[in-house]
Each structure stands twice: as C-alpha cells, then as structure tokens.
C-alpha cells in the first residue's frame, strides 16, 4: 500500500468492519477470513496473549471463561474478566490490531490516516479509551467521526444532499437513534436494549418459555452458566440463535438446536417478527424523544436511513412505515454504511488540506454511488427475465474492484435467468448474462456459455430462437469468437427456414446486427438481403463500427453507404442508428448539410428519446461549438416531455449525453434519472422492466467510471 492510503474502522458491539481508500480512488472493505465482518470478540490464551475475531470465537470452546464476545459493552469499566482481569483498552487493541494487520497485509504497508467511528453520545472518556487502544494496536493517532454523521454522509453521497434534517436509525448490537443536519447531531438517543443483542436474548427467552418443561435444570444451566460446559452450551445456543435470526430474513423458517436440553426447536419468521416488533416500537419512541430534543415534530422533516445488521429484517421497515408514515431507506450491507461514510469524510478532509482532489478518486467514488443505486433498483425487480440482466451488468461493473463479489453476482444472475419459465425469455436473459460476464472477463464464462447455448438451441419457436442466438453470439464475440460464429451459422439457417416473411425480415436483421460485431463481412452480405432501408442502414452502420477498428477506410465506406440508405427513408430511428455509429467510429465529422438534415429530423420527431439521441449526436458531429452546446442542452431537456415514464426518457437522454459531454456530467444526470424512476415506480407510473433497465444502465456507467476511458464498444453496449 503506497503512502497516501486511508483506513476507516467501525469497532461495533458485535462486529468490526473496516474500509481502505487507495491513492487511485478505489474504496474497498477489508475482508477477514473472506468476510467483511470481524467478530468483536477477544480470548485470553494461557500465556496472556489475546486472540481476536473468529480465532477468539473458536478458542472459546476450550475455555469459555477466558472469552468476551462483546468487550465494547465494557468500555466504561477499567477491566474485562478474561480468566484474569485485562484492561479494556488492551482487549479493544487486540481487535484493532487484527484490523491493522489485515490492512497492511492486503495493501502493502500501514495506512497514514485513520478514522474511527463512535456513538454520538460517547463522552471524552470513551473516546480516549478507544484512542489508546488504536495507538497500542499500531494505528497511531486517530480521528473520530460520530457514527450517525458518517452514515448521513454516505447516504447523502448516495442519494444527494437535502436541505432538511434527517434521521439515522442504527440497529446494530445495540440501537441508536439520531437526528442529523449537515455535520451536526441535533439530538441522539441510545437504547442498550433495542438492538440485535437484546433480540437474541428475547429469542432465547421465547425458547425457554416453549421448552422449559423438557428440562428445567438444563435451562437453568444455560441461563446462569457456572461450569465451562455450561458456558460452552450457552455460547453455542447464542451462536445458533443469531444464525437462525439472520436466516429468517431470507427464509420463512429456521431451526435452533438447544444444547443440554437436547431439542431442535423450529422458529418461524412470524414468531421472530412478533418478538422484534416491540423492540422496533421502543426505537420509535426514542426517535420521537430525539425529535422533541431537537425542537422538531412529527412527521419527520427529512428522510430516514437505516444502518446495522438488524435493519435487514422486513418487520423493521413495516413497523416504521405503519407508525410514522415514512418509508425508510436501507442498503444491502448496512453494517458498512458508517465506515464507508467515515472514509468519505476522511478523504474529503485530506483533499481540502492537500489541494485539489484526485479526479480518479472522484470518478471511482461516483462509480460506487451508481453501483449502490443500481443494486437497490435491481433488488426491487422480481421477474427473473428482467432481474437476471440487471444482476449480470452489476457483476461486470464490480469485477474490476471486487472480483469475488462479481463472481457471486454472476452466479446469482445465471441462476435467476435459468429460473425463467418461458424458454424464449430464459434464452434472452442468459444472453445478457453472458454479455456481462464477457465484459467482466470472469472464468465462469466458458461453462455457463455452453449451458446457455444448449438452452438457446432448445427454444421451440424459430423466431425467438433466432433472437436468442443472435444475442448470445454477440455476447460471446470477444471471449469465444469461434462459438459465436457457429451460433450465427445456426441462426442464419433457422432464418432461411422461416415461412412468415415479416419474421424472416426481423430474423435477418437480428442476425445482421449480431454479425456486425462478430463477422462484419456476413453482416454486409445480409444487409444486401434486407429490403427495409431502416434495417439495411442500421446493419451497415453496425458493421462500420467493427470494421473501422481494423480498416478505417472500409469503415468509412460502410458508414457512408448507411447514410445513403438513411436518406431514402428519413425516419428518426434510422438516423439515430446511423449517426450514433458514425460517432462511435470516431471518423470524420459530418458535412454541415448532413448535420442540418439530422437537426431538422430531430426537432420534427415526436419521440423525446429519438430527439435526445439525435441532438446529442449532432452536438458531437457539428464543427460549431456554440451550436454543439445548444444541441447538448436541448438533448438533456427532452426528459421533461415524457410524462408517463419520466425515468425512461431521463435515463436514455442522459446516456445520450455521454456522446456530447464529460462522463461525470452524464453520471450525475443518470443519478437524477434513477431517483425519478424510483419516484415514478412508487406512484405506479413505471414497472419492473423499466427499473431493471435503469439499473442496467447505471451499472454499465459505473463500470466505465471505474475502468478508465470510454471505448466505442463500451459506449454502444
């Protein structure tokens, strides 16, 4: 790790998480034994040394009396009993030492800037204990960031800053409710008995009441352990209860083995929610108290954000909406919210003190923001045929910065695609999955591609089979070119056997478009068979992009021929295809007459999406800087004309803006489009297909932001 890297750490009651910021702008969580969650546990070995994390949990089976699962709860004390009394700072230093060692191992050397999160209500004494622990762990002098401020910073970066106080509900091992405005905590309430640890105890109480009669003596040994065997049993029960609680966020039922009693106890999600609901109610009362302390009143003045592992439980959002009339916002990994926000704050302070911020860091930061938005949208899509491509594009987007996460998403996308009941939609979804995997360059591609090809060849309807074959061939062109060419051979043979003339024309167009990426010569030949000028122009223009990379002169010839075809049928859609490909080839600019013709067609189009794309292309192709600026502005303005699906026009117009302006501008516009799409969906004005589409575009743009310059192939995909 080169000089200039930063580290943020959140030492929580149950888990510790950390995130590093690299000089090139990448932000990534540290992994401890392949997980971002390090148990905040310590164990004293016979020689007096301390183990931390999973090592401590494992060793505790041998001597549970020397184990502390939640030492942070003892921060107000002087010592912790671990067989012998150990200073609290020493125990916490063991955990932070594990973080420091992992950071050094993962990135090369020790970080030069460190920030720790802490509860907003901590006094100076608690901070000083944690600071001493950090120094003892080798982290040097650290900065502190109040956890609710860090969380608010992350969410504001993710969803945009708002000029209103917001609330942060942290449901970790313990609970904290805070009202935040800017970089100030207006009020905070901490609830030691409303978080995940208390929920674990409530679940154990529920099991005790249900199975007390089986063996009351055994239950007493679990409730008040005195011997090492009793403590081991207690530790095992707590671990199983916690695992069941987490499992019930995903499945309707789980089973807990109760040691000593010897029973396998089923627990349903309904039972868990019934136990958890009063705890959420306590948090709501604390929130009302915090609002009163801040001089505010219900309804909430701004948004509510959720952090902490317990916030994953569906009942949390349900009760908050029912009692407060608000829909809280959470993320997929709520444990990382605070540490991510703290790192953003540390990097911002460093940039302010050290001159201009690194533009690479700004791009990467924006990419992470877009990825988070994309994942949120993708999770709202239930239809497998729509959800699979969104997951696949997310896999491609994160492959550069988090390959393990990319593989996980890719495998999930493949599984979701195969869950599609309709063979034609399953084939199409698999094609998009393969395209995303090809972009991510993941090793899982080859076996998945073989399975996808078998699925496509099994589609009974010739028309849909050709569509799927073309899509899959285009997806595999970069990594498996021979297989892609073979699939096109099959597709063309299927088209020749079609009796319906309209289906035959559509099939030829599909094969031609795919061939333009795989085998341009085949695409040019197929274009000669197409009697529709629009289809012929689009196919020739597609081939021009691929050919121009190796033979610019031949590419220019094909682009000119495509333009001649477009002039025979001057529809906006035809001109969109031709001008877009002309931009992507990077060839000579159009002559003024062509630009004027395209501008006339653009302003005469009744479709705001076509109008946006054409104007964006004209902004690139004209030699007049003033007109280029006006065309780009008009392209952006088209979003306001689509009153039925505002996010669709906003997203496509923003993507068109990529052709006419700097990438960060387009990224910001796509973020706005994402927010508009969510609002439209909430009002019933948009469906899941549109949500999946916006998630896909956001993921693709994030990949470009994180991966460097735009290439024509990336732009068109």
XYZ file of C-alpha atoms in Angstrom:
717
model
C 0.000 0.000 0.000
C 1.618 3.226 -1.107
C 1.794 6.357 1.013
C -1.485 8.205 0.898
C -3.867 5.362 1.755
C -6.569 5.854 4.375
C -8.331 3.488 6.775
C -11.726 3.775 8.452
C -12.773 1.380 11.228
C -16.097 0.781 12.945
C -15.474 -1.298 16.084
C -19.026 -2.362 16.868
C -20.620 -4.238 19.700
C -20.978 -7.479 17.726
C -18.849 -6.996 14.595
C -15.972 -4.817 13.458
C -15.765 -3.578 9.863
C -13.099 -1.563 8.073
C -12.612 0.064 4.688
C -9.488 1.324 2.927
C -9.124 4.178 0.460
C -6.368 3.745 -2.135
C -4.464 6.602 -3.771
C -6.086 5.766 -7.121
C -9.533 6.443 -5.659
C -10.671 2.885 -5.004
C -12.610 2.294 -1.803
C -12.940 -1.300 -0.664
C -13.874 -3.117 2.534
C -11.269 -5.218 4.283
C -12.036 -8.927 4.381
C -11.390 -11.039 7.453
C -11.433 -14.737 6.600
C -13.307 -13.881 3.366
C -15.953 -11.818 5.201
C -16.194 -8.049 5.785
C -17.493 -8.781 9.306
C -14.913 -9.476 12.029
C -16.471 -10.652 15.318
C -15.686 -8.047 18.008
C -14.636 -10.808 20.380
C -11.436 -11.490 22.365
C -9.977 -14.574 24.058
C -7.109 -14.705 26.543
C -4.658 -17.526 25.888
C -2.827 -19.254 28.771
C 0.321 -17.216 28.041
C -1.610 -13.970 28.422
C -1.739 -13.059 24.709
C -5.095 -12.199 23.196
C -6.873 -13.632 20.177
C -9.475 -11.575 18.329
C -12.270 -12.230 15.862
C -13.119 -15.727 14.701
C -9.947 -17.075 16.285
C -11.299 -15.938 19.643
C -14.727 -17.455 18.973
C -13.142 -20.779 18.026
C -10.762 -20.854 21.006
C -13.602 -20.038 23.416
C -14.868 -23.600 23.069
C -11.864 -24.796 25.053
C -12.025 -22.222 27.845
C -15.193 -20.115 27.682
C -14.311 -18.382 30.953
C -11.474 -16.578 29.118
C -13.775 -15.296 26.353
C -15.531 -11.919 25.922
C -17.928 -11.824 22.953
C -18.726 -8.081 23.254
C -15.903 -6.223 25.025
C -17.095 -2.834 23.740
C -20.000 -3.072 26.178
C -17.413 -2.817 28.979
C -15.777 0.392 27.718
C -16.985 2.314 30.790
C -15.161 -0.172 33.041
C -11.485 -0.401 33.831
C -11.027 -4.104 33.090
C -12.658 -7.143 31.494
C -12.589 -10.588 33.189
C -10.819 -12.989 30.822
C -9.709 -15.525 33.378
C -7.583 -12.706 34.756
C -8.625 -9.089 34.583
C -7.483 -7.419 31.350
C -7.617 -3.634 30.754
C -10.470 -2.686 28.425
C -8.102 -0.753 26.147
C -5.880 -3.839 25.819
C -8.838 -6.021 24.813
C -10.015 -3.498 22.224
C -6.437 -3.114 20.959
C -6.425 -6.837 20.137
C -9.372 -6.304 17.781
C -7.911 -3.160 16.223
C -4.572 -4.928 15.903
C -6.219 -7.588 13.778
C -7.644 -4.803 11.568
C -4.242 -3.102 11.285
C -2.542 -6.386 10.367
C -5.144 -7.182 7.727
C -4.900 -3.699 6.224
C -1.125 -3.996 5.993
C -1.331 -7.489 4.526
C -3.983 -6.547 1.987
C -2.486 -3.339 0.700
C 1.240 -3.441 1.418
C 2.025 -1.063 4.278
C 0.372 0.713 7.162
C -2.175 3.462 6.382
C -1.106 7.031 7.041
C -4.586 8.285 8.028
C -7.072 6.503 10.290
C -10.587 7.413 11.410
C -12.718 5.500 13.916
C -16.473 5.786 14.212
C -18.117 6.043 17.611
C -21.628 6.579 19.005
C -22.757 10.205 19.018
C -23.433 10.038 22.752
C -19.931 8.955 23.780
C -18.127 11.175 26.270
C -14.461 12.066 26.087
C -13.541 9.158 28.372
C -14.888 6.504 25.999
C -13.139 8.149 23.056
C -9.867 8.287 24.968
C -10.051 4.555 25.743
C -10.602 3.738 22.081
C -7.843 6.153 21.032
C -5.429 4.458 23.422
C -6.420 1.070 22.043
C -5.806 2.278 18.486
C -2.362 3.611 19.365
C -1.487 0.365 21.128
C -2.610 -1.533 18.002
C -0.157 0.401 15.858
C -2.676 2.714 14.189
C -1.089 5.863 15.595
C -3.087 8.984 16.347
C -6.632 8.561 15.011
C -9.526 10.845 14.193
C -13.087 10.213 15.343
C -16.321 10.522 13.398
C -19.726 10.234 15.059
C -21.451 7.196 13.556
C -24.737 8.955 12.628
C -22.856 11.775 10.877
C -20.794 9.232 8.946
C -23.942 7.313 7.971
C -25.709 10.514 6.891
C -22.674 11.468 4.793
C -22.774 8.128 3.000
C -26.492 8.295 2.273
C -26.290 11.912 1.145
C -23.480 10.983 -1.233
C -25.576 8.070 -2.453
C -28.915 9.844 -2.878
C -27.966 13.516 -2.988
C -27.782 16.166 -0.272
C -31.044 17.578 1.057
C -31.645 20.849 2.866
C -33.530 19.255 5.766
C -32.672 17.346 8.946
C -32.615 13.584 8.505
C -32.848 10.690 10.929
C -30.485 7.747 11.247
C -31.715 4.596 12.979
C -28.774 2.324 13.807
C -29.945 -1.187 14.705
C -26.691 -2.990 15.377
C -25.868 -4.962 18.517
C -27.325 -2.005 20.387
C -29.575 0.721 18.976
C -29.069 4.441 18.479
C -31.466 6.997 17.001
C -30.073 10.344 15.849
C -31.318 13.490 14.137
C -28.615 14.908 11.865
C -28.400 18.170 9.953
C -25.276 18.742 7.892
C -22.295 17.771 10.038
C -24.133 18.237 13.353
C -26.061 15.782 15.514
C -29.104 17.725 16.701
C -30.193 15.007 19.127
C -29.445 11.355 19.837
C -30.962 8.585 21.929
C -29.103 5.345 22.683
C -31.033 2.174 23.531
C -28.953 -0.626 25.007
C -31.958 -2.976 24.989
C -33.409 -2.496 21.497
C -30.684 -3.883 19.230
C -29.599 -7.238 17.923
C -28.117 -8.466 21.216
C -31.376 -7.865 23.026
C -33.280 -9.598 20.232
C -31.008 -12.627 20.706
C -31.904 -12.685 24.404
C -35.605 -12.327 23.628
C -35.391 -15.308 21.276
C -33.688 -17.382 23.976
C -36.427 -16.344 26.413
C -39.000 -17.479 23.840
C -37.308 -20.887 23.565
C -37.100 -21.100 27.371
C -40.842 -20.498 27.703
C -41.604 -23.006 24.959
C -39.346 -25.842 26.155
C -38.885 -25.172 29.884
C -40.853 -28.270 30.778
C -38.461 -30.528 28.843
C -35.605 -29.994 31.327
C -35.806 -27.066 33.714
C -32.424 -27.897 35.268
C -30.711 -27.777 31.879
C -32.344 -24.450 31.148
C -31.079 -23.082 34.447
C -27.558 -24.146 33.495
C -27.950 -22.263 30.189
C -29.446 -19.160 31.791
C -26.839 -18.930 34.584
C -23.779 -20.928 33.446
C -21.270 -21.801 36.155
C -19.081 -24.511 34.632
C -17.067 -24.477 31.374
C -19.548 -26.969 29.880
C -22.436 -24.678 30.764
C -20.678 -21.687 29.221
C -19.943 -23.668 26.059
C -23.595 -24.637 25.793
C -24.641 -21.038 26.301
C -22.180 -19.853 23.655
C -23.410 -22.464 21.160
C -27.056 -21.528 21.759
C -26.350 -17.807 21.246
C -24.482 -18.556 18.004
C -27.297 -20.775 16.708
C -29.970 -18.236 17.657
C -28.055 -15.489 15.831
C -27.653 -17.670 12.737
C -31.364 -18.538 12.773
C -32.291 -14.856 13.163
C -30.221 -13.959 10.098
C -31.614 -16.919 8.151
C -35.187 -15.817 8.860
C -34.542 -12.610 6.921
C -34.294 -14.858 3.844
C -36.465 -17.908 4.606
C -39.806 -18.436 6.377
C -38.490 -20.919 8.978
C -35.284 -21.933 10.757
C -34.298 -24.446 13.432
C -32.272 -23.881 16.602
C -30.596 -26.718 18.480
C -30.824 -26.182 22.244
C -27.816 -27.886 23.870
C -28.173 -29.635 27.229
C -31.949 -29.681 26.692
C -31.413 -31.741 23.534
C -34.192 -30.296 21.385
C -34.278 -28.968 17.805
C -36.642 -26.022 18.058
C -38.302 -24.606 14.924
C -38.717 -20.814 14.757
C -40.866 -19.116 12.121
C -40.409 -15.672 10.658
C -43.777 -14.710 12.132
C -42.543 -15.634 15.626
C -39.342 -13.639 15.121
C -41.261 -10.590 13.888
C -43.638 -10.812 16.842
C -40.639 -10.767 19.203
C -38.840 -7.986 17.313
C -41.804 -5.639 16.868
C -41.793 -4.309 20.473
C -38.068 -3.548 20.146
C -38.738 -1.526 16.992
C -41.527 0.198 18.899
C -39.013 1.203 21.587
C -36.787 2.680 18.864
C -39.732 4.667 17.507
C -40.411 6.133 20.956
C -36.728 7.035 21.243
C -36.951 8.701 17.839
C -39.890 10.814 18.979
C -37.896 11.833 22.047
C -34.920 12.772 19.846
C -37.139 14.866 17.589
C -38.514 16.727 20.605
C -34.993 17.286 21.912
C -34.025 18.696 18.505
C -37.002 21.070 18.560
C -38.716 19.208 15.710
C -42.019 17.405 15.461
C -43.505 14.533 13.516
C -43.886 13.953 10.646
C -40.180 13.579 10.037
C -38.655 16.666 8.423
C -36.494 14.638 6.055
C -35.660 11.067 5.060
C -34.974 8.200 7.465
C -31.951 5.969 6.896
C -31.312 2.533 8.390
C -27.967 1.032 9.397
C -26.893 -2.019 11.377
C -27.494 -5.707 10.721
C -30.927 -5.852 12.361
C -32.243 -3.315 9.810
C -32.342 -6.141 7.230
C -35.414 -7.595 8.934
C -38.537 -6.769 6.869
C -40.537 -6.083 10.034
C -38.362 -3.043 10.794
C -39.432 -1.157 7.665
C -43.021 -2.376 8.063
C -43.414 -1.060 11.607
C -41.664 2.233 10.842
C -43.963 2.852 7.882
C -47.053 1.928 9.853
C -46.230 4.064 12.882
C -44.505 7.042 11.259
C -45.870 7.060 7.714
C -42.376 7.055 6.182
C -40.577 4.530 4.012
C -37.072 4.143 5.468
C -34.087 3.704 3.185
C -31.519 0.960 3.687
C -28.793 -0.771 1.703
C -27.692 -4.327 1.037
C -24.784 -4.247 3.521
C -26.000 -1.972 6.341
C -23.006 -2.821 8.539
C -20.695 -0.963 6.122
C -22.648 2.305 5.942
C -20.934 4.066 8.831
C -17.397 3.036 7.963
C -17.938 3.989 4.311
C -19.222 7.424 5.298
C -16.338 7.921 7.732
C -13.832 7.107 4.990
C -15.526 9.570 2.628
C -15.213 12.245 5.299
C -11.549 11.429 5.934
C -10.733 11.609 2.232
C -12.621 14.894 1.870
C -10.662 16.411 4.760
C -7.401 15.176 3.237
C -8.307 16.659 -0.157
C -9.210 20.003 1.408
C -5.928 20.104 3.303
C -3.745 18.852 0.480
C -5.003 20.732 -2.569
C -7.269 19.578 -5.352
C -8.877 16.159 -5.071
C -7.611 13.378 -7.290
C -10.002 13.199 -10.296
C -9.569 9.407 -10.374
C -10.852 9.256 -6.823
C -13.864 11.372 -7.772
C -14.655 9.035 -10.678
C -14.344 5.928 -8.532
C -16.410 7.476 -5.749
C -19.140 8.286 -8.256
C -18.931 4.752 -9.627
C -19.564 3.278 -6.174
C -22.527 5.600 -5.752
C -24.030 4.478 -9.055
C -23.406 0.817 -8.221
C -25.247 1.181 -4.938
C -28.179 2.810 -6.720
C -28.159 0.077 -9.369
C -28.188 -2.696 -6.775
C -31.055 -1.054 -4.907
C -33.136 -0.906 -8.069
C -32.216 -4.441 -9.130
C -33.405 -5.813 -5.797
C -36.848 -4.348 -6.448
C -37.235 -6.429 -9.614
C -38.897 -9.801 -9.079
C -39.362 -11.102 -12.656
C -36.372 -13.396 -13.413
C -36.192 -12.363 -17.092
C -35.693 -8.731 -16.007
C -33.708 -9.298 -12.827
C -31.047 -11.576 -14.326
C -29.635 -8.998 -16.793
C -29.543 -6.351 -14.071
C -27.524 -8.669 -11.792
C -25.255 -9.586 -14.702
C -24.452 -5.982 -15.512
C -23.720 -5.383 -11.840
C -21.274 -8.310 -11.968
C -19.487 -6.718 -14.915
C -19.404 -3.362 -13.146
C -17.804 -4.604 -9.904
C -15.418 -7.123 -11.488
C -12.587 -4.613 -11.631
C -12.720 -3.613 -7.976
C -14.294 -6.668 -6.272
C -13.839 -9.859 -8.338
C -15.195 -12.160 -5.626
C -18.388 -10.111 -5.386
C -18.580 -10.108 -9.195
C -18.452 -13.905 -9.310
C -21.160 -14.104 -6.661
C -23.409 -11.767 -8.651
C -22.665 -13.607 -11.907
C -23.590 -16.978 -10.458
C -26.764 -15.478 -8.982
C -27.632 -13.864 -12.330
C -27.165 -17.186 -14.097
C -29.366 -18.966 -11.553
C -32.079 -16.301 -11.821
C -32.011 -16.495 -15.632
C -32.493 -20.257 -15.518
C -35.491 -19.774 -13.224
C -37.387 -18.050 -16.043
C -40.213 -20.385 -17.059
C -40.643 -19.176 -20.641
C -37.827 -20.626 -22.783
C -37.566 -17.573 -25.048
C -37.192 -15.169 -22.124
C -34.802 -17.567 -20.403
C -32.633 -17.615 -23.511
C -32.641 -13.837 -23.797
C -31.767 -13.374 -20.138
C -28.915 -15.866 -20.443
C -27.617 -13.958 -23.454
C -27.405 -10.771 -21.415
C -25.769 -12.646 -18.546
C -23.113 -13.962 -20.925
C -22.512 -10.469 -22.306
C -21.934 -9.105 -18.837
C -19.639 -11.987 -17.896
C -17.648 -11.396 -21.057
C -17.230 -7.760 -20.075
C -16.111 -8.847 -16.602
C -13.700 -11.453 -18.017
C -14.775 -13.990 -15.383
C -13.586 -17.608 -15.609
C -17.139 -18.870 -15.060
C -17.995 -17.718 -18.585
C -16.992 -20.824 -20.565
C -19.102 -23.449 -18.719
C -22.019 -21.041 -18.377
C -21.811 -20.208 -22.081
C -22.050 -23.893 -23.002
C -25.133 -24.308 -20.835
C -26.644 -21.117 -22.263
C -26.079 -22.355 -25.823
C -27.909 -25.597 -25.015
C -30.808 -23.577 -23.594
C -30.985 -21.363 -26.679
C -30.910 -24.309 -29.080
C -33.816 -25.855 -27.165
C -36.156 -22.891 -27.729
C -39.079 -24.367 -29.739
C -40.185 -21.177 -31.521
C -37.845 -20.451 -34.505
C -38.382 -16.705 -34.276
C -37.404 -16.461 -30.616
C -34.616 -18.955 -31.135
C -33.043 -16.657 -33.735
C -33.382 -13.668 -31.410
C -31.659 -15.596 -28.619
C -28.948 -17.000 -30.909
C -28.092 -13.516 -32.150
C -27.958 -12.095 -28.648
C -25.803 -14.932 -27.338
C -23.426 -14.745 -30.317
C -22.935 -11.023 -29.784
C -22.288 -11.643 -26.097
C -19.615 -14.259 -26.728
C -17.822 -12.478 -29.548
C -14.875 -11.210 -27.500
C -14.048 -14.305 -25.464
C -15.379 -17.231 -27.511
C -15.329 -15.976 -31.135
C -15.467 -19.417 -32.735
C -18.562 -20.371 -30.755
C -20.135 -17.005 -31.560
C -19.579 -17.574 -35.297
C -21.058 -21.082 -35.058
C -24.171 -19.741 -33.339
C -24.614 -17.218 -36.153
C -24.371 -20.037 -38.738
C -27.202 -21.834 -36.940
C -29.255 -18.626 -36.675
C -28.958 -17.906 -40.393
C -30.030 -21.462 -41.249
C -33.080 -21.107 -38.979
C -33.998 -17.816 -40.696
C -33.838 -19.465 -44.127
C -36.459 -21.960 -42.988
C -38.973 -19.335 -41.835
C -42.183 -19.129 -43.849
C -43.537 -15.879 -42.395
C -41.964 -13.002 -44.361
C -42.141 -10.472 -41.524
C -40.488 -12.892 -39.120
C -37.884 -13.636 -41.774
C -37.073 -9.915 -42.149
C -36.842 -9.494 -38.363
C -34.662 -12.588 -38.107
C -32.285 -11.355 -40.810
C -31.994 -8.001 -39.057
C -31.185 -9.714 -35.754
C -28.534 -11.946 -37.346
C -27.128 -8.982 -39.255
C -26.805 -6.856 -36.128
C -25.061 -9.658 -34.262
C -22.851 -10.442 -37.260
C -21.777 -6.801 -37.386
C -19.995 -7.433 -34.079
C -18.799 -10.989 -34.794
C -18.321 -11.242 -38.587
C -18.746 -7.884 -40.394
C -18.464 -9.483 -43.839
C -21.503 -11.632 -43.056
C -23.336 -8.520 -41.847
C -22.657 -6.675 -45.112
C -23.881 -9.688 -47.102
C -27.072 -9.928 -45.004
C -27.654 -6.181 -45.407
C -27.958 -6.821 -49.149
C -30.919 -9.141 -48.467
C -32.809 -6.542 -46.409
C -35.441 -4.599 -48.376
C -36.158 -2.176 -45.497
C -33.837 0.885 -45.740
C -34.011 1.339 -41.969
C -32.837 -2.221 -41.280
C -30.172 -2.049 -44.007
C -28.822 1.259 -42.733
C -28.700 0.022 -39.154
C -26.877 -3.197 -40.116
C -24.327 -1.399 -42.293
C -23.705 1.196 -39.619
C -23.182 -1.567 -37.047
C -20.657 -3.267 -39.304
C -18.901 0.071 -39.853
C -18.033 0.320 -36.152
C -16.379 -3.102 -36.065
C -14.614 -2.755 -39.414
C -13.314 0.758 -38.644
C -11.222 -0.582 -35.758
C -9.060 -2.562 -38.227
C -9.692 -0.760 -41.537
C -10.768 2.898 -41.108
C -11.199 3.446 -44.853
C -13.532 0.471 -45.257
C -15.401 1.528 -42.104
C -15.910 4.995 -43.570
C -17.244 3.454 -46.799
C -19.795 1.385 -44.876
C -20.838 4.404 -42.788
C -21.342 6.463 -45.960
C -23.431 3.678 -47.507
C -25.510 3.510 -44.328
C -26.091 7.242 -44.561
C -27.294 6.884 -48.167
C -29.783 4.252 -47.006
C -30.973 6.547 -44.221
C -31.703 9.319 -46.714
C -34.059 7.040 -48.641
C -36.236 6.660 -45.518
C -35.712 9.686 -43.311
C -37.196 8.328 -40.049
C -35.710 9.443 -36.732
C -34.954 5.852 -35.747
C -32.864 5.262 -38.863
C -30.907 8.443 -38.345
C -30.351 7.563 -34.684
C -28.678 4.312 -35.744
C -26.546 5.870 -38.460
C -25.381 8.926 -36.568
C -24.710 7.004 -33.378
C -22.479 4.554 -35.189
C -20.774 7.408 -37.013
C -19.948 8.970 -33.651
C -18.670 5.676 -32.285
C -16.331 5.075 -35.216
C -14.517 8.276 -34.319
C -14.305 9.058 -38.033
C -14.501 12.434 -39.770
C -17.273 14.805 -38.797
C -20.368 15.031 -40.953
C -20.620 17.736 -43.563
C -22.805 20.688 -42.495
C -25.644 19.666 -44.794
C -25.903 16.250 -43.118
C -25.939 17.809 -39.667
C -28.633 20.266 -40.746
C -30.716 17.392 -42.116
C -30.343 15.453 -38.840
C -31.225 18.523 -36.777
C -34.382 19.070 -38.828
C -35.420 15.439 -38.330
C -34.615 15.613 -34.604
C -36.755 18.656 -33.909
C -39.533 17.185 -36.040
C -39.588 13.885 -34.115
C -42.463 13.238 -31.762
C -40.419 10.818 -29.628
C -38.360 12.594 -26.939
C -35.911 9.692 -26.765
C -35.136 9.773 -30.506
C -34.947 13.550 -30.327
C -32.496 13.406 -27.403
C -30.207 10.903 -29.127
C -30.163 12.748 -32.447
C -29.418 16.102 -30.845
C -26.629 14.569 -28.769
C -25.083 13.077 -31.898
C -25.368 16.396 -33.713
C -23.625 18.100 -30.802
C -20.623 15.845 -31.394
C -20.627 15.948 -35.167
C -21.012 19.693 -35.740
C -17.986 21.953 -36.053
C -19.821 24.899 -34.481
C -19.003 24.959 -30.742
C -21.930 27.238 -29.921
C -24.441 25.011 -31.691
C -22.878 21.937 -30.098
C -23.521 23.376 -26.647
C -27.118 24.241 -27.558
C -27.774 20.790 -29.058
C -26.405 19.105 -25.915
C -28.596 21.259 -23.681
C -31.657 20.526 -25.819
C -30.880 16.794 -25.693
C -30.873 16.928 -21.913
C -34.091 18.956 -21.839
C -36.054 16.218 -23.637
C -36.522 14.388 -20.338
C -39.330 16.731 -19.332
C -41.541 15.712 -22.260
C -42.177 12.143 -21.113
C -44.953 12.408 -18.541
C -45.829 8.720 -18.385
C -42.409 7.166 -17.780
C -40.127 10.026 -16.739
C -37.241 7.777 -15.789
C -37.049 6.113 -19.203
C -36.545 9.325 -21.166
C -34.307 10.716 -18.427
C -32.070 7.650 -18.468
C -31.736 7.409 -22.235
C -31.256 11.149 -22.683
C -28.553 11.081 -20.017
C -26.871 8.147 -21.756
C -27.054 10.158 -24.995
C -25.361 12.999 -23.148
C -22.313 10.725 -22.944
C -21.816 11.460 -26.619
C -21.852 15.195 -26.064
C -20.272 15.914 -22.708
C -17.916 14.829 -19.947
C -18.617 11.482 -18.337
C -19.127 12.832 -14.774
C -21.916 15.091 -16.052
C -23.672 12.108 -17.563
C -23.164 10.163 -14.346
C -24.832 12.890 -12.327
C -27.739 13.005 -14.766
C -28.177 9.262 -14.613
C -28.279 9.503 -10.827
C -31.108 12.015 -11.187
C -32.818 9.702 -13.667
C -32.551 6.897 -11.140
C -34.283 8.997 -8.474
C -37.029 9.948 -10.931
C -37.541 6.322 -11.877
C -37.938 5.311 -8.224
C -40.468 8.103 -7.709
C -42.366 7.057 -10.841
C -42.468 3.446 -9.668
C -43.771 4.500 -6.261
C -46.649 6.293 -7.988
C -47.437 3.321 -10.216
C -46.120 5.132 -13.302
C -43.332 2.698 -14.088
C -42.967 -1.062 -13.996
C -40.240 -3.544 -13.113
C -38.972 -3.729 -16.676
C -38.101 -0.030 -16.539
C -36.497 -0.405 -13.113
C -34.309 -3.218 -14.427
C -33.376 -1.114 -17.450
C -32.261 1.845 -15.353
C -30.325 -0.475 -13.003
C -28.534 -1.924 -16.029
C -27.590 1.493 -17.423
C -26.363 2.672 -14.020
C -24.207 -0.441 -13.616
C -22.707 -0.045 -17.096
C -21.885 3.590 -16.480
C -20.301 2.735 -13.109
C -18.101 0.179 -14.879
C -16.918 2.857 -17.302
C -16.248 5.288 -14.473
C -14.192 2.756 -12.515
C -12.425 1.260 -15.516
C -10.982 4.222 -17.383
C -11.639 5.756 -20.827
C -14.719 5.054 -22.898
C -14.312 2.698 -25.817
C -16.786 2.562 -28.718
C -17.813 -0.991 -27.844
C -18.462 0.048 -24.232
C -20.483 3.054 -25.325
C -22.711 1.070 -27.622
C -23.260 -1.727 -25.085
